[in-house]
XYZ file of C-alpha atoms in Angstrom:
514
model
C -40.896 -68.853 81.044
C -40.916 -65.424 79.391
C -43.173 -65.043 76.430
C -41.955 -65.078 73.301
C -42.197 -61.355 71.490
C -43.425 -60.886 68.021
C -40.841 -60.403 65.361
C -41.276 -56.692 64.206
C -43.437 -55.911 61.481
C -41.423 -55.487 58.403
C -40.508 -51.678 57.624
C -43.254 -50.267 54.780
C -40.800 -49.551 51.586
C -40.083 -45.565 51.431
C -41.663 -43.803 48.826
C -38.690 -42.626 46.120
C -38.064 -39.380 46.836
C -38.913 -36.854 43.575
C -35.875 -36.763 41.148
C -34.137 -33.321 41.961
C -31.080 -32.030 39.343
C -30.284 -28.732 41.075
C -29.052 -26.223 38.223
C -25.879 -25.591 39.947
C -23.827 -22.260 38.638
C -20.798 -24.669 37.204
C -23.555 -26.405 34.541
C -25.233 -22.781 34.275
C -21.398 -21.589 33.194
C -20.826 -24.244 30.753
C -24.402 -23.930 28.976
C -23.292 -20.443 28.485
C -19.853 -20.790 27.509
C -20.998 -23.159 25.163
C -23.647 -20.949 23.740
C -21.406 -17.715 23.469
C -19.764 -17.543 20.052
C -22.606 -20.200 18.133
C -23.836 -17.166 15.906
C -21.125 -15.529 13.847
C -22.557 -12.521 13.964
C -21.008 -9.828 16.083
C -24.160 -7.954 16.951
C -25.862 -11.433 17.686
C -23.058 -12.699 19.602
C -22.535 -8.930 21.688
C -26.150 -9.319 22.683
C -26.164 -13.058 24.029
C -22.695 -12.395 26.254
C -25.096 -9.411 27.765
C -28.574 -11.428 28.357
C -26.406 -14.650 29.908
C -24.253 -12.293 32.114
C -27.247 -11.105 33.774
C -28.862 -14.598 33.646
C -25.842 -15.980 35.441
C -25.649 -13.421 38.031
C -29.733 -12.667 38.682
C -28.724 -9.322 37.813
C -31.704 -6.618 36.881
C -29.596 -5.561 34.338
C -26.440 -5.396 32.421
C -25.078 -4.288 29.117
C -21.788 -4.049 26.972
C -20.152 -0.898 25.437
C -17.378 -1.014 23.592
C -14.801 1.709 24.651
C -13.293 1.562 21.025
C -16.575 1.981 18.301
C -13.948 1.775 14.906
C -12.752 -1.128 15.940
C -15.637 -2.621 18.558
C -18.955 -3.458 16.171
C -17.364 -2.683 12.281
C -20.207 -0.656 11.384
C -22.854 -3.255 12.615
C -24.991 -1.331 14.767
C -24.755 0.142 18.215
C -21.919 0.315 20.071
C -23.657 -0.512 23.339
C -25.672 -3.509 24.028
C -28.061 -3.871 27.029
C -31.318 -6.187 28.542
C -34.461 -4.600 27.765
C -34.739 -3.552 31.567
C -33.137 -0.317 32.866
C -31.897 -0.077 36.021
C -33.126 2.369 38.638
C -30.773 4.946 40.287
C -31.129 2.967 43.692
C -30.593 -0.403 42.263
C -27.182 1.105 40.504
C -26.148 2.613 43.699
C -26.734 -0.888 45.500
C -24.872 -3.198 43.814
C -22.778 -3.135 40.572
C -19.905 -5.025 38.729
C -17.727 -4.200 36.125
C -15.918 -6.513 34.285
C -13.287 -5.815 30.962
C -13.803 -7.775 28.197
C -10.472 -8.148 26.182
C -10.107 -9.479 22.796
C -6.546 -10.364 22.233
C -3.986 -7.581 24.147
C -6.645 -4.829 23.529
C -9.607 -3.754 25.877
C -12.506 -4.405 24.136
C -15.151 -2.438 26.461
C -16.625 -3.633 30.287
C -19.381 -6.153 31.159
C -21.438 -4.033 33.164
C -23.971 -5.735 35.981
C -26.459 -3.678 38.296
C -29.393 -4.109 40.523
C -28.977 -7.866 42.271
C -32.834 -9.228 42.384
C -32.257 -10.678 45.423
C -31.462 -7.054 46.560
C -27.658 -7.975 47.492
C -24.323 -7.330 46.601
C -23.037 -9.020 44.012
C -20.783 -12.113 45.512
C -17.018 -13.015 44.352
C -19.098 -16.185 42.785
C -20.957 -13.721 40.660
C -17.512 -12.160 39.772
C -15.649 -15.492 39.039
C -18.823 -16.627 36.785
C -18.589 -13.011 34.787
C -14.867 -13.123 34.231
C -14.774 -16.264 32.926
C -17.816 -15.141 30.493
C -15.805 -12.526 29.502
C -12.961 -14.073 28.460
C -14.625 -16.547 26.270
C -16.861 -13.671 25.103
C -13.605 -12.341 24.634
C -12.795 -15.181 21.780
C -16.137 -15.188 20.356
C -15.936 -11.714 19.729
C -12.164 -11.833 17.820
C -13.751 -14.888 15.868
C -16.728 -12.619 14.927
C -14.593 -9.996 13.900
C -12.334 -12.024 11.406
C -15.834 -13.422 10.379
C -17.345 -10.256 9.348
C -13.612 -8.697 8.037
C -13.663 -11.896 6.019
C -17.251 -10.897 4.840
C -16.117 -7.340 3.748
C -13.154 -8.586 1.990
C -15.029 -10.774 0.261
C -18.220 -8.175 -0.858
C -14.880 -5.470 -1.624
C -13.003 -8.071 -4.073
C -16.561 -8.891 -5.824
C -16.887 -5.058 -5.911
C -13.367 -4.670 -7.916
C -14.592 -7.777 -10.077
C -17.584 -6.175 -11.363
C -16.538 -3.090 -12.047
C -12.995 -4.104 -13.516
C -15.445 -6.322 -15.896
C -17.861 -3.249 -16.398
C -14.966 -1.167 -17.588
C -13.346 -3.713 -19.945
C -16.738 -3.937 -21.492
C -16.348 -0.821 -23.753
C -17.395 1.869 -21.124
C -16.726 5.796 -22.404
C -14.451 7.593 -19.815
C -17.238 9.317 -17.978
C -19.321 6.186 -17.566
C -15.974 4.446 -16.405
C -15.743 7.113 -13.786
C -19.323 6.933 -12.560
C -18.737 2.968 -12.508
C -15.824 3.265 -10.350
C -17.502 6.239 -8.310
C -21.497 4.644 -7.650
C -19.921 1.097 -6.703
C -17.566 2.563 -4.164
C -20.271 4.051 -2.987
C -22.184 1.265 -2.117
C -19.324 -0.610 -0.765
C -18.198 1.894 2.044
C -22.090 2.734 2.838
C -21.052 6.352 1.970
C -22.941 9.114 1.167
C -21.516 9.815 -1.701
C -18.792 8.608 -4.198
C -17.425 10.983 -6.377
C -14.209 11.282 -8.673
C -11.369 14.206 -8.883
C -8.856 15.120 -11.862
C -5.919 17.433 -11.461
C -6.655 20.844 -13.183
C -4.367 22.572 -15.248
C -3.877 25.293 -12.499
C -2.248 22.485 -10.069
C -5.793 21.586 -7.927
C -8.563 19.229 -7.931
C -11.986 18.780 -9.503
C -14.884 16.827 -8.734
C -15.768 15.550 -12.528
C -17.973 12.747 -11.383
C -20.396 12.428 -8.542
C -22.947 9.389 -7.454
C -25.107 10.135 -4.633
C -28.340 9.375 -3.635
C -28.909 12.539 -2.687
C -29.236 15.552 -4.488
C -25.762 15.874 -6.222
C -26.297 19.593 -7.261
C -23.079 21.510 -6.118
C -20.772 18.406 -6.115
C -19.683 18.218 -9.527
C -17.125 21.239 -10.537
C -15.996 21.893 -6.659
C -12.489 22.184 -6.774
C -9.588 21.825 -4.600
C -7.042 24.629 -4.325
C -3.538 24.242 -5.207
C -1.247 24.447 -2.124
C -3.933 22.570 0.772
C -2.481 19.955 2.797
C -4.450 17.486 1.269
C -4.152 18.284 -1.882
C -0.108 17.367 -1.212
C -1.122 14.099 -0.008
C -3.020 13.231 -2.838
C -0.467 14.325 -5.870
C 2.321 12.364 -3.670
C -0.114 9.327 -3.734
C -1.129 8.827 -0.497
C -4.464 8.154 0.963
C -6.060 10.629 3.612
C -8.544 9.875 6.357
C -10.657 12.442 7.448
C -13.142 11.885 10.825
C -14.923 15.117 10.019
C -14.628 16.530 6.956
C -16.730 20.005 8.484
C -14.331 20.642 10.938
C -10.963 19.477 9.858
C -8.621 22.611 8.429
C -7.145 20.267 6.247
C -10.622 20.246 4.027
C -10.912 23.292 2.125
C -13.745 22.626 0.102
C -17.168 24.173 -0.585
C -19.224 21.036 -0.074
C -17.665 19.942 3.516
C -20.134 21.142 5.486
C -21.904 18.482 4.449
C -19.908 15.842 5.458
C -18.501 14.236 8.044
C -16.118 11.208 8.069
C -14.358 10.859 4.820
C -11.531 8.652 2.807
C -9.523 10.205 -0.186
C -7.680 7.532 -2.105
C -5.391 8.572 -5.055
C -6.386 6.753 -8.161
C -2.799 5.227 -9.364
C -1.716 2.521 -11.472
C 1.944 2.174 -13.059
C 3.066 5.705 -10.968
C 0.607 7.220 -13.334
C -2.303 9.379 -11.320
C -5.291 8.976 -12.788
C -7.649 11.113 -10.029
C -8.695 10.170 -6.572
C -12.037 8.237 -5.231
C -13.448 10.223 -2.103
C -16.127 8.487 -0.068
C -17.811 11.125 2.158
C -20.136 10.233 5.089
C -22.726 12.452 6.477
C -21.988 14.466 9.654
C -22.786 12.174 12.710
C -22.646 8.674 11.012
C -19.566 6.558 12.564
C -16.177 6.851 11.407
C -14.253 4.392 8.924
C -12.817 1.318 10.510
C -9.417 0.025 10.009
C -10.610 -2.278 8.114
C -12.401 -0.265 5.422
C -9.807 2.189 5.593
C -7.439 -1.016 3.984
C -10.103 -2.767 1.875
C -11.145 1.124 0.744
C -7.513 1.699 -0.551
C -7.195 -1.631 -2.427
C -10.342 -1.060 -4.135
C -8.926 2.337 -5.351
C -5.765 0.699 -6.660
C -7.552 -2.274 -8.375
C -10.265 0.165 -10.007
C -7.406 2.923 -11.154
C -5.470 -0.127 -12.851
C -8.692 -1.251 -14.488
C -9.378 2.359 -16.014
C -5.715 1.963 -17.532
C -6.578 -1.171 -19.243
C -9.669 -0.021 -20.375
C -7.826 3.145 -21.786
C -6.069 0.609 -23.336
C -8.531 -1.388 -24.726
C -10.166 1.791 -26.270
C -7.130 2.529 -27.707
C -6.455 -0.507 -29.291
C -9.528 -0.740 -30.420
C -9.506 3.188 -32.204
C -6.181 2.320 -33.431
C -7.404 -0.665 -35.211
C -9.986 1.155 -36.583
C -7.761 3.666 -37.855
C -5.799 1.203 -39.511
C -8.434 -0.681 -41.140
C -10.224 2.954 -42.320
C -6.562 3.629 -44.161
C -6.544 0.246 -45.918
C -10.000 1.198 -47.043
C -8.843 4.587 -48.170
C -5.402 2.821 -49.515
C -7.479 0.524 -51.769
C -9.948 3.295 -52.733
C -7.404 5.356 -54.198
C -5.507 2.585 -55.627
C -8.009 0.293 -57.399
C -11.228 2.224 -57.531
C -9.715 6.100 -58.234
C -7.669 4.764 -60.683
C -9.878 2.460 -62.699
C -12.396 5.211 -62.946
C -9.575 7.925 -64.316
C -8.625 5.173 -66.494
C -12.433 4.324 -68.225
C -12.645 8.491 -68.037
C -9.608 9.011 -70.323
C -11.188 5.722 -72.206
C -14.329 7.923 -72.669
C -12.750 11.177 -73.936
C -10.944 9.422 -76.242
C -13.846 8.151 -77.744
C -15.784 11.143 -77.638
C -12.943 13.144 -79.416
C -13.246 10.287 -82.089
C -16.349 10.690 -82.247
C -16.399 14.270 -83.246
C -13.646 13.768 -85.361
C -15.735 11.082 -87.286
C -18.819 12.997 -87.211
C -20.750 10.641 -85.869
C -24.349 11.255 -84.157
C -23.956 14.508 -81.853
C -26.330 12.079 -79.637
C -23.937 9.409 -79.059
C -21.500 12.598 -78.373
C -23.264 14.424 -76.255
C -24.112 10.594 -73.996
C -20.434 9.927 -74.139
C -19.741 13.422 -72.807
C -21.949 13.077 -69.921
C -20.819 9.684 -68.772
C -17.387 11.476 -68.605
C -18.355 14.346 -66.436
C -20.584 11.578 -64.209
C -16.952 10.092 -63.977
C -15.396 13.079 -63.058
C -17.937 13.714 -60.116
C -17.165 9.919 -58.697
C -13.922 10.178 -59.014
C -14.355 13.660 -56.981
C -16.972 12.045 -54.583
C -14.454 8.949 -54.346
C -11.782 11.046 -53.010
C -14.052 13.039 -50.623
C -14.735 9.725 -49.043
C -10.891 8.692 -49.041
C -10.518 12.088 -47.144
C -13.131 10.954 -44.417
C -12.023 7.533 -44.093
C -8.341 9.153 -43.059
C -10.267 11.672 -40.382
C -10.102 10.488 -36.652
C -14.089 9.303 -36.233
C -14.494 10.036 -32.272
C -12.576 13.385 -32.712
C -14.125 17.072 -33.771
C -12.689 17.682 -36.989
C -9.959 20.102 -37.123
C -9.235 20.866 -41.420
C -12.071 22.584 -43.112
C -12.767 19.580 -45.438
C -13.674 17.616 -41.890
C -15.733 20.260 -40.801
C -17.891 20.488 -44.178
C -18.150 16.699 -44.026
C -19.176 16.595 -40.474
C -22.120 19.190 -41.632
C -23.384 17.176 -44.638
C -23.157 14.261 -42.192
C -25.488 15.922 -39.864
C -27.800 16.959 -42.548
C -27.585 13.372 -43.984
C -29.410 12.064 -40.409
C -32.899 14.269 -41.217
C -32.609 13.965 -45.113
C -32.235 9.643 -44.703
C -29.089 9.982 -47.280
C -25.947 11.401 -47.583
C -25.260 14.522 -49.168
C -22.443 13.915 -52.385
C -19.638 16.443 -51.715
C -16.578 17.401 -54.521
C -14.107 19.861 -53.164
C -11.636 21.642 -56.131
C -8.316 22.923 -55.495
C -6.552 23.153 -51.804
C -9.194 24.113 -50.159
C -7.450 23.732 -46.618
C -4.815 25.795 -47.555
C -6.327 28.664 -48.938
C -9.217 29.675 -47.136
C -8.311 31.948 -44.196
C -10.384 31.533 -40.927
C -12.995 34.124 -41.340
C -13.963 33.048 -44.591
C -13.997 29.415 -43.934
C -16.524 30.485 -40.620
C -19.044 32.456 -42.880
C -19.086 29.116 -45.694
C -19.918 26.931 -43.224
C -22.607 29.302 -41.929
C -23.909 29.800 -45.807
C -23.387 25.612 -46.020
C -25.220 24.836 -42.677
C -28.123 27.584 -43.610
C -28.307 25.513 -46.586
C -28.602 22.012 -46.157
C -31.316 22.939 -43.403
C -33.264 24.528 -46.387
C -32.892 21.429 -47.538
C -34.294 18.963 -45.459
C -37.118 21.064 -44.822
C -38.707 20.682 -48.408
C -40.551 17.845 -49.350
C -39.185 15.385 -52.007
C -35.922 15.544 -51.788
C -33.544 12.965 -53.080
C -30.852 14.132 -53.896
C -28.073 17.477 -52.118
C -25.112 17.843 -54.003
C -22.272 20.410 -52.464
C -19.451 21.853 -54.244
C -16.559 24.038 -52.739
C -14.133 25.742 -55.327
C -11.220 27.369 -53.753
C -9.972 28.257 -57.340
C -12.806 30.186 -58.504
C -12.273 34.314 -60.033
C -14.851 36.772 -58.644
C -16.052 39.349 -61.307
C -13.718 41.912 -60.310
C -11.116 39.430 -60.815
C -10.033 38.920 -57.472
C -9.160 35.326 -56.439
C -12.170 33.891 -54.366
C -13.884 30.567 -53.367
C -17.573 29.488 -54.373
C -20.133 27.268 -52.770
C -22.924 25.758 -54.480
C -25.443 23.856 -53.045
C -28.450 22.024 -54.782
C -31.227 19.727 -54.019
C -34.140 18.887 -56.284
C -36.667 19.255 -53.675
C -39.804 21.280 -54.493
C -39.293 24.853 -53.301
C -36.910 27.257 -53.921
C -34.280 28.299 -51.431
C -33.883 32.241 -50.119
C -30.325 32.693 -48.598
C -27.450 35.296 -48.649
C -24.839 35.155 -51.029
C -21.450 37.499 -51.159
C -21.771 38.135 -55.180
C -24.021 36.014 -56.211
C -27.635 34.465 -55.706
C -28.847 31.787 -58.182
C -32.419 31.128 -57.831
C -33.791 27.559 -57.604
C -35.000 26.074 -61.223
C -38.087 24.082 -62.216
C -36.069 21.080 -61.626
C -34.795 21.711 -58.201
C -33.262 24.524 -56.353
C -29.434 25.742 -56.520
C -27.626 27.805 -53.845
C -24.507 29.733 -54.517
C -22.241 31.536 -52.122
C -18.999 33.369 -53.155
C -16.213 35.256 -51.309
C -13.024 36.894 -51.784
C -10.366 34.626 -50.492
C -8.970 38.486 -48.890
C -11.359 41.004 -47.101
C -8.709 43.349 -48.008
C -6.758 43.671 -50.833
């Protein structure tokens, strides 16, 4: 009988093996696909589609260039993005992939892989895994592109906001222009923004300039009737310029100093109001597309805001205007003619007076209250005459010249100057006696202000006035009652300054020549 063997000892349990997720290429892909696109930033998203290529393939190094820079990065950056290593001229010559990236139907630039770290060729694997990056880099580069276009559009529109607001704010022309010129500016990232007005010879002038630079030599440069441009710009159309040293087309002094440029007509209602040039200094990149279309808007929305504004202004002088003539209206109807009326009241009196015999004091009061009548009702009308005179415009009549004098004198003196002017003045003074008054007047009134005490300037024109020699001439007389006495040429006549103040007169034949 065979012995019995012994069961087997029972099998020690395995130890469990260490957990082992091998990071296969497929996950590797997805992570990146995944993480391609996250940042909406172009020059963000550019640089992760290069660092994951080369992580995916174990390349030494890769990097993306766009073969189209206007349209590849919109102005944010370089147009070639790399890893921080360079490759070596043997690792280049080893191994190397290129791969198009294509956003939409249009090459974008090439995925570009060299030096294997392995020190291999690159495998078809490596090529699958790249082209498939490429086309979803591909996506997330269209998507970054509306992104920052959407970006631009928006900063452009709040551009035109602000300054249509800054114009309709009461803005004079030339601050309008250098609104519409510095925010343009800023908008395109140009060098300079500067405005141009059609001349009367048929060109262009530069009549407003922003720059951070120095602007001397900018404002006053003209373009010449007949250039190319020029053409464009009187027809309406924009022009685009990629170097404004080098293009014939530019035939201005300053374009040396540029390079890429836009020239957009100013235009609202078929009405050309200038045109907005944004110059960029030689070397930077050229205009996009995009800018080239928000650019242009801008123009259009800023030259229909200077209309309104014009507008507004206008309004706004015209309703001064019209409120100035109901003034002057109701001056010369209430005011003019109550005074005439008490004046006649006065001489009445006085002649009853002397008729009566009554106190030669009481006569001599009532006969100064009607010559103080007289001079208001002078001074009155003098004011009715300024009220009528356009208040932004240089005065054009000789009564709005002498009032724009005794207005200026009236800012050192702290008052204003009383004025009477007798018989038609406008009418009969010729030019080159009207120029030598206003030089007696102006010499005058500086006297004036520069003596102490003085209260009171009164000036008096009389265009009806007989010289001597009986000749037909006009007089000025100027006094103040400031202490001093005045030393100034006269034609005829010089009337020393009193105790009482100091009196000024100036005479001339209405003729040089009889």
């Amino acid at each position: 009988m065979s012995e019995a063997s012994e069961p087997p000892e029972p099998a020690e349990p395995a130890e469990p093996a260490e957990a082992s997720t091998p990071r296969g290429p497929l996950p590797r892909l997805l992570e990146a696909v995944l993480g391609v696109g996250v940042d909406p930033e172009l020059r963000a998203t550019l640089q992760h589609i290069v660092d994951t290529a080369a992580e995916l393939t174990d390349a030494r190094h890769a990097s993306l260039e766009a073969t189209d820079p206007v349209h590849g990065t919109a102005g944010d950056g370089p147009t070639e993005f790399r890893t921080p290593e360079p490759p070596t001229a043997g690792q280049a010559a080893h191994s190397r992939l290129d791969v198009p990236v294509r956003v939409r139907d249009d090459t974008y630039g090439s995925l570009r892989l060299t030096g294997k770290r392995a020190d291999g060729d690159f495998t078809a694997e490596d090529e699958q895994l790249v082209r498939v990056l490429a086309t979803q880099a591909g996506i997330a580069i269209g998507n970054a592109r509306l992104h920052e276009t959407a970006r631009q559009r928006e900063r452009w529109i709040e551009g035109a906001a602000a300054v249509t607001t800054a114009l309709l704010t009461g803005e004079t022309a030339a601050d309008a222009l250098m609104t519409v010129a510095e925010r343009a500016r800023m908008l395109a990232d140009a060098s300079a923004g500067v405005i141009l007005q059609p001349t009367d010879e048929g060109g262009m002038e530069i009549v407003t300039a922003s720059t951070p630079d120095d602007p001397r030599g900018l404002v006053g440069t003209t373009i010449a009737p007949g250039s190319a441009v020029l053409e464009q710009l009187l027809g309406g159309e924009p022009v685009f310029v990629d170097d404004s040293a080098t293009d014939p087309r530019m035939t201005t002094q300053v374009r040396h100093r540029f390079g890429p440029s836009m020239l957009l007509p100013l235009q609202a209602g078929g009405r050309l109001i200038g045109t907005l040039a944004l110059p960029r200094r030689r070397g930077d990149r050229p205009y996009t597309s995009v800018e080239q279309l928000l650019a242009t808007q801008f123009a259009s929305q800023a030259a229909l805001a200077l209309v309104l504004a014009d507008a507004q202004q206008r309004r706004e002088r015209l309703a001064v205007f019209e409120d100035r003539d109901r003034i002057a209206r109701d001056l010369h109807d209430l005011v003019v003619q109550r005074l005439f009326a008490t004046g006649m009241m006065l001489e009445s009196t006085q002649r009853r007076t002397a008729d009566e015999e009554q106190d030669p004091e009481v006569h001599a009061m009532l006969g100064r209250a009607v010559e103080e009548l007289r001079s208001t009702v002078q001074e009155v009308r003098t004011a009715i005459f300024a009220l009528q005179q356009p208040p932004a415009d240089a005065p054009t009549t000789f009564r709005g010249k002498v009032l724009r004098e005794t207005a200026g004198a009236a800012a050192a003196l702290g008052f204003q100057p009383s004025v009477q002017f007798t018989g038609p003045v406008d009418a009969r003074l010729p030019a080159p006696v009207a120029t030598r008054l206003l030089t007696a007047l102006r010499a005058a009134l500086a006297a004036a202000t520069r003596r102490s005490g003085t209260t009171r300037v009164t000036v008096s024109i009389d265009a009806t006035t007989t010289l001597p020699d009986g000749r037909p001439g006009v007089r000025l007389t100027v006094f103040d009652d400031g202490k001093g006495k005045l030393t100034a040429e006269a034609e005829g006549n010089d009337e020393p300054g009193t105790g009482t103040g100091t009196t000024m007169t100036w005479q001339s034949p209405l003729r040089t020549h009889p």
